JSON list of C-alpha atoms in Angstrom, two decimals:
[
{"chain": "A", "resi": 233, "resn": "UNK", "atom": "CA", "xyz": [-49.98, -17.79, 68.66]},
{"chain": "A", "resi": 234, "resn": "UNK", "atom": "CA", "xyz": [-48.09, -16.73, 71.71]},
{"chain": "A", "resi": 235, "resn": "UNK", "atom": "CA", "xyz": [-47.02, -19.17, 74.41]},
{"chain": "A", "resi": 236, "resn": "UNK", "atom": "CA", "xyz": [-48.07, -17.93, 77.85]},
{"chain": "A", "resi": 237, "resn": "UNK", "atom": "CA", "xyz": [-48.15, -19.25, 81.40]},
{"chain": "A", "resi": 238, "resn": "UNK", "atom": "CA", "xyz": [-50.16, -17.85, 84.30]},
{"chain": "A", "resi": 239, "resn": "UNK", "atom": "CA", "xyz": [-51.16, -18.61, 87.87]},
{"chain": "A", "resi": 240, "resn": "UNK", "atom": "CA", "xyz": [-53.69, -17.44, 90.38]},
{"chain": "A", "resi": 241, "resn": "UNK", "atom": "CA", "xyz": [-53.18, -18.17, 94.06]},
{"chain": "A", "resi": 242, "resn": "UNK", "atom": "CA", "xyz": [-56.10, -17.96, 96.46]},
{"chain": "A", "resi": 243, "resn": "UNK", "atom": "CA", "xyz": [-56.37, -18.00, 100.22]},
{"chain": "A", "resi": 244, "resn": "UNK", "atom": "CA", "xyz": [-59.14, -20.64, 100.28]},
{"chain": "A", "resi": 245, "resn": "UNK", "atom": "CA", "xyz": [-59.80, -23.87, 98.45]},
{"chain": "A", "resi": 246, "resn": "UNK", "atom": "CA", "xyz": [-63.42, -23.01, 97.63]},
{"chain": "A", "resi": 247, "resn": "UNK", "atom": "CA", "xyz": [-62.53, -19.71, 95.98]},
{"chain": "A", "resi": 248, "resn": "UNK", "atom": "CA", "xyz": [-59.50, -21.25, 94.25]},
{"chain": "A", "resi": 249, "resn": "UNK", "atom": "CA", "xyz": [-61.47, -24.05, 92.63]},
{"chain": "A", "resi": 250, "resn": "UNK", "atom": "CA", "xyz": [-64.22, -21.64, 91.61]},
{"chain": "A", "resi": 251, "resn": "UNK", "atom": "CA", "xyz": [-61.67, -19.24, 90.11]},
{"chain": "A", "resi": 252, "resn": "UNK", "atom": "CA", "xyz": [-59.90, -22.08, 88.25]},
{"chain": "A", "resi": 253, "resn": "UNK", "atom": "CA", "xyz": [-63.22, -23.17, 86.77]},
{"chain": "A", "resi": 254, "resn": "UNK", "atom": "CA", "xyz": [-63.96, -19.58, 85.82]},
{"chain": "A", "resi": 255, "resn": "UNK", "atom": "CA", "xyz": [-60.64, -19.24, 83.99]},
{"chain": "A", "resi": 256, "resn": "UNK", "atom": "CA", "xyz": [-61.15, -22.26, 81.75]},
{"chain": "A", "resi": 257, "resn": "UNK", "atom": "CA", "xyz": [-64.69, -21.07, 80.98]},
{"chain": "A", "resi": 258, "resn": "UNK", "atom": "CA", "xyz": [-63.53, -17.52, 80.19]},
{"chain": "A", "resi": 259, "resn": "UNK", "atom": "CA", "xyz": [-61.03, -18.30, 77.45]},
{"chain": "A", "resi": 260, "resn": "UNK", "atom": "CA", "xyz": [-59.39, -21.10, 75.50]},
{"chain": "A", "resi": 261, "resn": "UNK", "atom": "CA", "xyz": [-56.75, -22.00, 78.08]},
{"chain": "A", "resi": 262, "resn": "UNK", "atom": "CA", "xyz": [-55.45, -25.30, 79.40]},
{"chain": "A", "resi": 263, "resn": "UNK", "atom": "CA", "xyz": [-55.52, -25.91, 83.15]},
{"chain": "A", "resi": 264, "resn": "UNK", "atom": "CA", "xyz": [-52.19, -27.68, 83.62]},
{"chain": "A", "resi": 265, "resn": "UNK", "atom": "CA", "xyz": [-52.14, -27.81, 87.40]},
{"chain": "A", "resi": 266, "resn": "UNK", "atom": "CA", "xyz": [-54.65, -26.93, 90.11]},
{"chain": "A", "resi": 267, "resn": "UNK", "atom": "CA", "xyz": [-54.39, -28.05, 93.73]},
{"chain": "A", "resi": 268, "resn": "UNK", "atom": "CA", "xyz": [-54.01, -27.17, 97.37]},
{"chain": "A", "resi": 269, "resn": "UNK", "atom": "CA", "xyz": [-50.66, -25.92, 98.66]},
{"chain": "A", "resi": 270, "resn": "UNK", "atom": "CA", "xyz": [-49.64, -25.08, 102.20]},
{"chain": "A", "resi": 271, "resn": "UNK", "atom": "CA", "xyz": [-51.26, -23.69, 104.33]},
{"chain": "A", "resi": 272, "resn": "UNK", "atom": "CA", "xyz": [-54.52, -24.56, 102.62]},
{"chain": "A", "resi": 273, "resn": "UNK", "atom": "CA", "xyz": [-54.13, -22.09, 99.74]},
{"chain": "A", "resi": 274, "resn": "UNK", "atom": "CA", "xyz": [-55.19, -23.07, 96.23]},
{"chain": "A", "resi": 275, "resn": "UNK", "atom": "CA", "xyz": [-53.19, -22.50, 93.05]},
{"chain": "A", "resi": 276, "resn": "UNK", "atom": "CA", "xyz": [-54.27, -22.84, 89.42]},
{"chain": "A", "resi": 277, "resn": "UNK", "atom": "CA", "xyz": [-51.65, -22.81, 86.65]},
{"chain": "A", "resi": 278, "resn": "UNK", "atom": "CA", "xyz": [-52.83, -22.28, 83.07]},
{"chain": "A", "resi": 279, "resn": "UNK", "atom": "CA", "xyz": [-51.25, -21.95, 79.66]},
{"chain": "A", "resi": 280, "resn": "UNK", "atom": "CA", "xyz": [-52.30, -20.93, 76.19]},
{"chain": "A", "resi": 281, "resn": "UNK", "atom": "CA", "xyz": [-52.30, -17.95, 73.89]},
{"chain": "A", "resi": 282, "resn": "UNK", "atom": "CA", "xyz": [-51.21, -14.75, 75.66]},
{"chain": "A", "resi": 283, "resn": "UNK", "atom": "CA", "xyz": [-54.46, -12.91, 75.06]},
{"chain": "A", "resi": 284, "resn": "UNK", "atom": "CA", "xyz": [-56.56, -15.87, 76.28]},
{"chain": "A", "resi": 285, "resn": "UNK", "atom": "CA", "xyz": [-54.41, -16.42, 79.35]},
{"chain": "A", "resi": 286, "resn": "UNK", "atom": "CA", "xyz": [-54.51, -12.71, 80.21]},
{"chain": "A", "resi": 287, "resn": "UNK", "atom": "CA", "xyz": [-58.29, -12.60, 79.82]},
{"chain": "A", "resi": 288, "resn": "UNK", "atom": "CA", "xyz": [-58.75, -15.69, 82.01]},
{"chain": "A", "resi": 289, "resn": "UNK", "atom": "CA", "xyz": [-56.54, -14.36, 84.82]},
{"chain": "A", "resi": 290, "resn": "UNK", "atom": "CA", "xyz": [-58.03, -10.86, 84.71]},
{"chain": "A", "resi": 291, "resn": "UNK", "atom": "CA", "xyz": [-61.53, -12.34, 84.95]},
{"chain": "A", "resi": 292, "resn": "UNK", "atom": "CA", "xyz": [-60.58, -14.46, 87.98]},
{"chain": "A", "resi": 293, "resn": "UNK", "atom": "CA", "xyz": [-58.88, -11.51, 89.69]},
{"chain": "A", "resi": 294, "resn": "UNK", "atom": "CA", "xyz": [-61.82, -9.21, 89.01]},
{"chain": "A", "resi": 295, "resn": "UNK", "atom": "CA", "xyz": [-64.48, -11.75, 90.04]},
{"chain": "A", "resi": 296, "resn": "UNK", "atom": "CA", "xyz": [-62.76, -13.10, 93.19]},
{"chain": "A", "resi": 297, "resn": "UNK", "atom": "CA", "xyz": [-60.48, -10.30, 94.47]},
{"chain": "A", "resi": 298, "resn": "UNK", "atom": "CA", "xyz": [-61.13, -10.64, 98.20]},
{"chain": "A", "resi": 299, "resn": "UNK", "atom": "CA", "xyz": [-59.20, -13.91, 98.63]},
{"chain": "A", "resi": 300, "resn": "UNK", "atom": "CA", "xyz": [-56.55, -13.44, 95.94]},
{"chain": "A", "resi": 301, "resn": "UNK", "atom": "CA", "xyz": [-53.04, -13.88, 97.35]},
{"chain": "A", "resi": 302, "resn": "UNK", "atom": "CA", "xyz": [-50.98, -13.41, 94.19]},
{"chain": "A", "resi": 303, "resn": "UNK", "atom": "CA", "xyz": [-51.02, -13.95, 90.43]},
{"chain": "A", "resi": 304, "resn": "UNK", "atom": "CA", "xyz": [-48.90, -13.59, 87.32]},
{"chain": "A", "resi": 305, "resn": "UNK", "atom": "CA", "xyz": [-49.03, -13.80, 83.54]},
{"chain": "A", "resi": 306, "resn": "UNK", "atom": "CA", "xyz": [-45.80, -14.59, 81.66]},
{"chain": "A", "resi": 307, "resn": "UNK", "atom": "CA", "xyz": [-45.91, -13.98, 77.93]},
{"chain": "A", "resi": 308, "resn": "UNK", "atom": "CA", "xyz": [-42.92, -16.11, 77.02]},
{"chain": "A", "resi": 309, "resn": "UNK", "atom": "CA", "xyz": [-41.81, -18.20, 80.00]},
{"chain": "A", "resi": 310, "resn": "UNK", "atom": "CA", "xyz": [-38.38, -19.75, 80.04]},
{"chain": "A", "resi": 311, "resn": "UNK", "atom": "CA", "xyz": [-38.52, -23.43, 79.05]},
{"chain": "A", "resi": 312, "resn": "UNK", "atom": "CA", "xyz": [-36.53, -24.47, 82.12]},
{"chain": "A", "resi": 313, "resn": "UNK", "atom": "CA", "xyz": [-39.39, -23.57, 84.48]},
{"chain": "A", "resi": 314, "resn": "UNK", "atom": "CA", "xyz": [-41.37, -26.79, 83.98]},
{"chain": "A", "resi": 315, "resn": "UNK", "atom": "CA", "xyz": [-38.54, -29.25, 84.71]},
{"chain": "A", "resi": 316, "resn": "UNK", "atom": "CA", "xyz": [-37.70, -27.20, 87.83]},
{"chain": "A", "resi": 317, "resn": "UNK", "atom": "CA", "xyz": [-41.32, -27.31, 89.03]},
{"chain": "A", "resi": 318, "resn": "UNK", "atom": "CA", "xyz": [-41.52, -31.06, 88.57]},
{"chain": "A", "resi": 319, "resn": "UNK", "atom": "CA", "xyz": [-38.06, -31.85, 89.93]},
{"chain": "A", "resi": 320, "resn": "UNK", "atom": "CA", "xyz": [-36.72, -33.27, 86.68]},
{"chain": "A", "resi": 321, "resn": "UNK", "atom": "CA", "xyz": [-33.82, -30.88, 86.09]},
{"chain": "A", "resi": 322, "resn": "UNK", "atom": "CA", "xyz": [-30.53, -32.41, 85.12]},
{"chain": "A", "resi": 323, "resn": "UNK", "atom": "CA", "xyz": [-27.64, -30.59, 86.77]},
{"chain": "A", "resi": 324, "resn": "UNK", "atom": "CA", "xyz": [-24.37, -31.96, 85.42]},
{"chain": "A", "resi": 325, "resn": "UNK", "atom": "CA", "xyz": [-21.89, -29.38, 86.67]},
{"chain": "A", "resi": 326, "resn": "UNK", "atom": "CA", "xyz": [-23.09, -27.61, 89.83]},
{"chain": "A", "resi": 327, "resn": "UNK", "atom": "CA", "xyz": [-21.14, -24.50, 90.68]},
{"chain": "A", "resi": 328, "resn": "UNK", "atom": "CA", "xyz": [-22.25, -21.51, 92.76]},
{"chain": "A", "resi": 329, "resn": "UNK", "atom": "CA", "xyz": [-25.64, -21.88, 94.44]},
{"chain": "A", "resi": 330, "resn": "UNK", "atom": "CA", "xyz": [-28.31, -19.21, 94.54]},
{"chain": "A", "resi": 331, "resn": "UNK", "atom": "CA", "xyz": [-31.31, -19.49, 96.87]},
{"chain": "A", "resi": 332, "resn": "UNK", "atom": "CA", "xyz": [-34.30, -17.17, 96.55]},
{"chain": "A", "resi": 333, "resn": "UNK", "atom": "CA", "xyz": [-37.33, -17.37, 98.85]},
{"chain": "A", "resi": 334, "resn": "UNK", "atom": "CA", "xyz": [-40.75, -15.75, 98.53]},
{"chain": "A", "resi": 335, "resn": "UNK", "atom": "CA", "xyz": [-44.02, -15.55, 100.44]},
{"chain": "A", "resi": 336, "resn": "UNK", "atom": "CA", "xyz": [-46.14, -16.87, 97.56]},
{"chain": "A", "resi": 337, "resn": "UNK", "atom": "CA", "xyz": [-46.25, -19.62, 94.97]},
{"chain": "A", "resi": 338, "resn": "UNK", "atom": "CA", "xyz": [-46.91, -17.27, 92.07]},
{"chain": "A", "resi": 339, "resn": "UNK", "atom": "CA", "xyz": [-43.97, -14.98, 92.83]},
{"chain": "A", "resi": 340, "resn": "UNK", "atom": "CA", "xyz": [-41.40, -17.80, 92.82]},
{"chain": "A", "resi": 341, "resn": "UNK", "atom": "CA", "xyz": [-42.31, -18.77, 89.25]},
{"chain": "A", "resi": 342, "resn": "UNK", "atom": "CA", "xyz": [-41.92, -15.15, 88.19]},
{"chain": "A", "resi": 343, "resn": "UNK", "atom": "CA", "xyz": [-38.59, -15.07, 90.04]},
{"chain": "A", "resi": 344, "resn": "UNK", "atom": "CA", "xyz": [-37.42, -18.22, 88.23]},
{"chain": "A", "resi": 345, "resn": "UNK", "atom": "CA", "xyz": [-38.35, -16.75, 84.86]},
{"chain": "A", "resi": 346, "resn": "UNK", "atom": "CA", "xyz": [-36.46, -13.53, 85.63]},
{"chain": "A", "resi": 347, "resn": "UNK", "atom": "CA", "xyz": [-33.42, -15.37, 86.97]},
{"chain": "A", "resi": 348, "resn": "UNK", "atom": "CA", "xyz": [-33.15, -17.72, 84.01]},
{"chain": "A", "resi": 349, "resn": "UNK", "atom": "CA", "xyz": [-33.43, -14.83, 81.53]},
{"chain": "A", "resi": 350, "resn": "UNK", "atom": "CA", "xyz": [-30.95, -12.57, 83.37]},
{"chain": "A", "resi": 351, "resn": "UNK", "atom": "CA", "xyz": [-27.80, -14.67, 83.15]},
{"chain": "A", "resi": 352, "resn": "UNK", "atom": "CA", "xyz": [-26.49, -18.10, 82.23]},
{"chain": "A", "resi": 353, "resn": "UNK", "atom": "CA", "xyz": [-27.87, -20.04, 85.19]},
{"chain": "A", "resi": 354, "resn": "UNK", "atom": "CA", "xyz": [-29.57, -23.40, 85.56]},
{"chain": "A", "resi": 355, "resn": "UNK", "atom": "CA", "xyz": [-32.78, -23.75, 87.54]},
{"chain": "A", "resi": 356, "resn": "UNK", "atom": "CA", "xyz": [-32.19, -26.62, 89.94]},
{"chain": "A", "resi": 357, "resn": "UNK", "atom": "CA", "xyz": [-35.51, -26.65, 91.77]},
{"chain": "A", "resi": 358, "resn": "UNK", "atom": "CA", "xyz": [-38.69, -24.67, 92.31]},
{"chain": "A", "resi": 359, "resn": "UNK", "atom": "CA", "xyz": [-40.37, -25.59, 95.59]},
{"chain": "A", "resi": 360, "resn": "UNK", "atom": "CA", "xyz": [-43.85, -24.18, 95.32]},
{"chain": "A", "resi": 361, "resn": "UNK", "atom": "CA", "xyz": [-45.44, -23.85, 98.77]},
{"chain": "A", "resi": 362, "resn": "UNK", "atom": "CA", "xyz": [-45.33, -27.58, 99.46]},
{"chain": "A", "resi": 363, "resn": "UNK", "atom": "CA", "xyz": [-44.43, -28.22, 103.08]},
{"chain": "A", "resi": 364, "resn": "UNK", "atom": "CA", "xyz": [-43.38, -24.58, 103.50]},
{"chain": "A", "resi": 365, "resn": "UNK", "atom": "CA", "xyz": [-46.38, -22.89, 105.15]},
{"chain": "A", "resi": 366, "resn": "UNK", "atom": "CA", "xyz": [-47.14, -21.07, 101.92]},
{"chain": "A", "resi": 367, "resn": "UNK", "atom": "CA", "xyz": [-43.62, -19.88, 101.20]},
{"chain": "A", "resi": 368, "resn": "UNK", "atom": "CA", "xyz": [-41.71, -20.95, 98.10]},
{"chain": "A", "resi": 369, "resn": "UNK", "atom": "CA", "xyz": [-38.10, -21.05, 96.99]},
{"chain": "A", "resi": 370, "resn": "UNK", "atom": "CA", "xyz": [-35.90, -21.62, 93.97]},
{"chain": "A", "resi": 371, "resn": "UNK", "atom": "CA", "xyz": [-32.37, -22.95, 93.67]},
{"chain": "A", "resi": 372, "resn": "UNK", "atom": "CA", "xyz": [-30.14, -21.92, 90.77]},
{"chain": "A", "resi": 373, "resn": "UNK", "atom": "CA", "xyz": [-26.56, -22.74, 89.83]},
{"chain": "A", "resi": 374, "resn": "UNK", "atom": "CA", "xyz": [-23.92, -21.33, 87.52]},
{"chain": "A", "resi": 375, "resn": "UNK", "atom": "CA", "xyz": [-20.84, -19.17, 87.71]},
{"chain": "A", "resi": 376, "resn": "UNK", "atom": "CA", "xyz": [-20.77, -16.95, 90.81]},
{"chain": "A", "resi": 377, "resn": "UNK", "atom": "CA", "xyz": [-21.19, -13.73, 88.82]},
{"chain": "A", "resi": 378, "resn": "UNK", "atom": "CA", "xyz": [-24.17, -15.12, 86.87]},
{"chain": "A", "resi": 379, "resn": "UNK", "atom": "CA", "xyz": [-25.90, -16.44, 89.99]},
{"chain": "A", "resi": 380, "resn": "UNK", "atom": "CA", "xyz": [-25.31, -13.15, 91.81]},
{"chain": "A", "resi": 381, "resn": "UNK", "atom": "CA", "xyz": [-26.60, -11.13, 88.84]},
{"chain": "A", "resi": 382, "resn": "UNK", "atom": "CA", "xyz": [-29.73, -13.29, 88.65]},
{"chain": "A", "resi": 383, "resn": "UNK", "atom": "CA", "xyz": [-30.46, -13.04, 92.38]},
{"chain": "A", "resi": 384, "resn": "UNK", "atom": "CA", "xyz": [-29.85, -9.27, 92.40]},
{"chain": "A", "resi": 385, "resn": "UNK", "atom": "CA", "xyz": [-32.11, -8.75, 89.38]},
{"chain": "A", "resi": 386, "resn": "UNK", "atom": "CA", "xyz": [-34.92, -10.83, 90.88]},
{"chain": "A", "resi": 387, "resn": "UNK", "atom": "CA", "xyz": [-34.68, -8.92, 94.18]},
{"chain": "A", "resi": 388, "resn": "UNK", "atom": "CA", "xyz": [-34.87, -5.60, 92.33]},
{"chain": "A", "resi": 389, "resn": "UNK", "atom": "CA", "xyz": [-37.80, -6.66, 90.15]},
{"chain": "A", "resi": 390, "resn": "UNK", "atom": "CA", "xyz": [-39.83, -8.12, 93.05]},
{"chain": "A", "resi": 391, "resn": "UNK", "atom": "CA", "xyz": [-39.04, -5.44, 95.65]},
{"chain": "A", "resi": 392, "resn": "UNK", "atom": "CA", "xyz": [-42.36, -3.64, 95.22]},
{"chain": "A", "resi": 393, "resn": "UNK", "atom": "CA", "xyz": [-44.51, -6.79, 95.48]},
{"chain": "A", "resi": 394, "resn": "UNK", "atom": "CA", "xyz": [-43.85, -7.46, 99.20]},
{"chain": "A", "resi": 395, "resn": "UNK", "atom": "CA", "xyz": [-43.39, -11.14, 98.30]},
{"chain": "A", "resi": 396, "resn": "UNK", "atom": "CA", "xyz": [-39.56, -11.25, 98.67]},
{"chain": "A", "resi": 397, "resn": "UNK", "atom": "CA", "xyz": [-38.46, -13.04, 101.86]},
{"chain": "A", "resi": 398, "resn": "UNK", "atom": "CA", "xyz": [-34.75, -13.88, 101.67]},
{"chain": "A", "resi": 399, "resn": "UNK", "atom": "CA", "xyz": [-31.91, -14.90, 99.37]},
{"chain": "A", "resi": 400, "resn": "UNK", "atom": "CA", "xyz": [-28.30, -15.98, 99.38]},
{"chain": "A", "resi": 401, "resn": "UNK", "atom": "CA", "xyz": [-25.47, -16.88, 97.04]},
{"chain": "A", "resi": 402, "resn": "UNK", "atom": "CA", "xyz": [-22.95, -19.52, 98.04]},
{"chain": "A", "resi": 403, "resn": "UNK", "atom": "CA", "xyz": [-19.84, -19.20, 95.88]},
{"chain": "A", "resi": 404, "resn": "UNK", "atom": "CA", "xyz": [-18.53, -22.71, 96.45]},
{"chain": "A", "resi": 405, "resn": "UNK", "atom": "CA", "xyz": [-20.96, -25.06, 98.20]},
{"chain": "A", "resi": 406, "resn": "UNK", "atom": "CA", "xyz": [-19.46, -28.10, 99.87]},
{"chain": "A", "resi": 407, "resn": "UNK", "atom": "CA", "xyz": [-19.86, -31.43, 98.09]},
{"chain": "A", "resi": 408, "resn": "UNK", "atom": "CA", "xyz": [-22.16, -32.64, 100.89]},
{"chain": "A", "resi": 409, "resn": "UNK", "atom": "CA", "xyz": [-24.40, -29.60, 100.42]},
{"chain": "A", "resi": 410, "resn": "UNK", "atom": "CA", "xyz": [-24.79, -30.44, 96.72]},
{"chain": "A", "resi": 411, "resn": "UNK", "atom": "CA", "xyz": [-25.42, -34.11, 97.49]},
{"chain": "A", "resi": 412, "resn": "UNK", "atom": "CA", "xyz": [-28.20, -33.10, 99.84]},
{"chain": "A", "resi": 413, "resn": "UNK", "atom": "CA", "xyz": [-29.78, -30.81, 97.23]},
{"chain": "A", "resi": 414, "resn": "UNK", "atom": "CA", "xyz": [-29.39, -33.00, 94.17]}
]
C-alpha cells in the first residue's frame, strides 16, 4: 500500500465541497482537511493508497473542471510537510532562510515536497492561502548551498505551471528576523 497525499483547489465553496464529497465517494481515501481559504477558494486534502488518491482527484478534476484552480497528487510525500502545514515544526538551529511564494495552495505543498527532497533543509512553515488573498508561501532553513539548491530546483520544476510568484534566499538572517518568524 502506497502512501499518497493530494489536494484539489477550487474557485468557489460550492464546487469545492461538492468535489470533496465526490472524492471520498469515488475511492477509499481519507479527507484530512477541507475548508475555505482566501479569497473564498476551497481546498480539500486527501490521503490514502496512491491508486485510490489518483482516482479520486482525477474524478474531481474531470467532473468539475470549470472552477478548478490547481491540484496535485504526491505518491510519497516528505514526512516534514504535515508539521509545516500545522505550524508544529521544531527548528533548533536556524541558518540560511529560503522563502518561496506561489499563487495557489496546492502548488506550495508540491514546492515543499520538492524542496525537502532536493537538499538537507528543514521546512519551517507552510502558509497555505490563509490571510494571503489566495497566495501561499513556504519558509525553509539549512546551509546556504542547500537552501539555494532547494529554491532553484523548486523554481525550475514549477516554472511551467504559472503558479510561481517570487522567492529569495537570505544567507544570514538577523536574529530579530528569526525571532519574528519562529
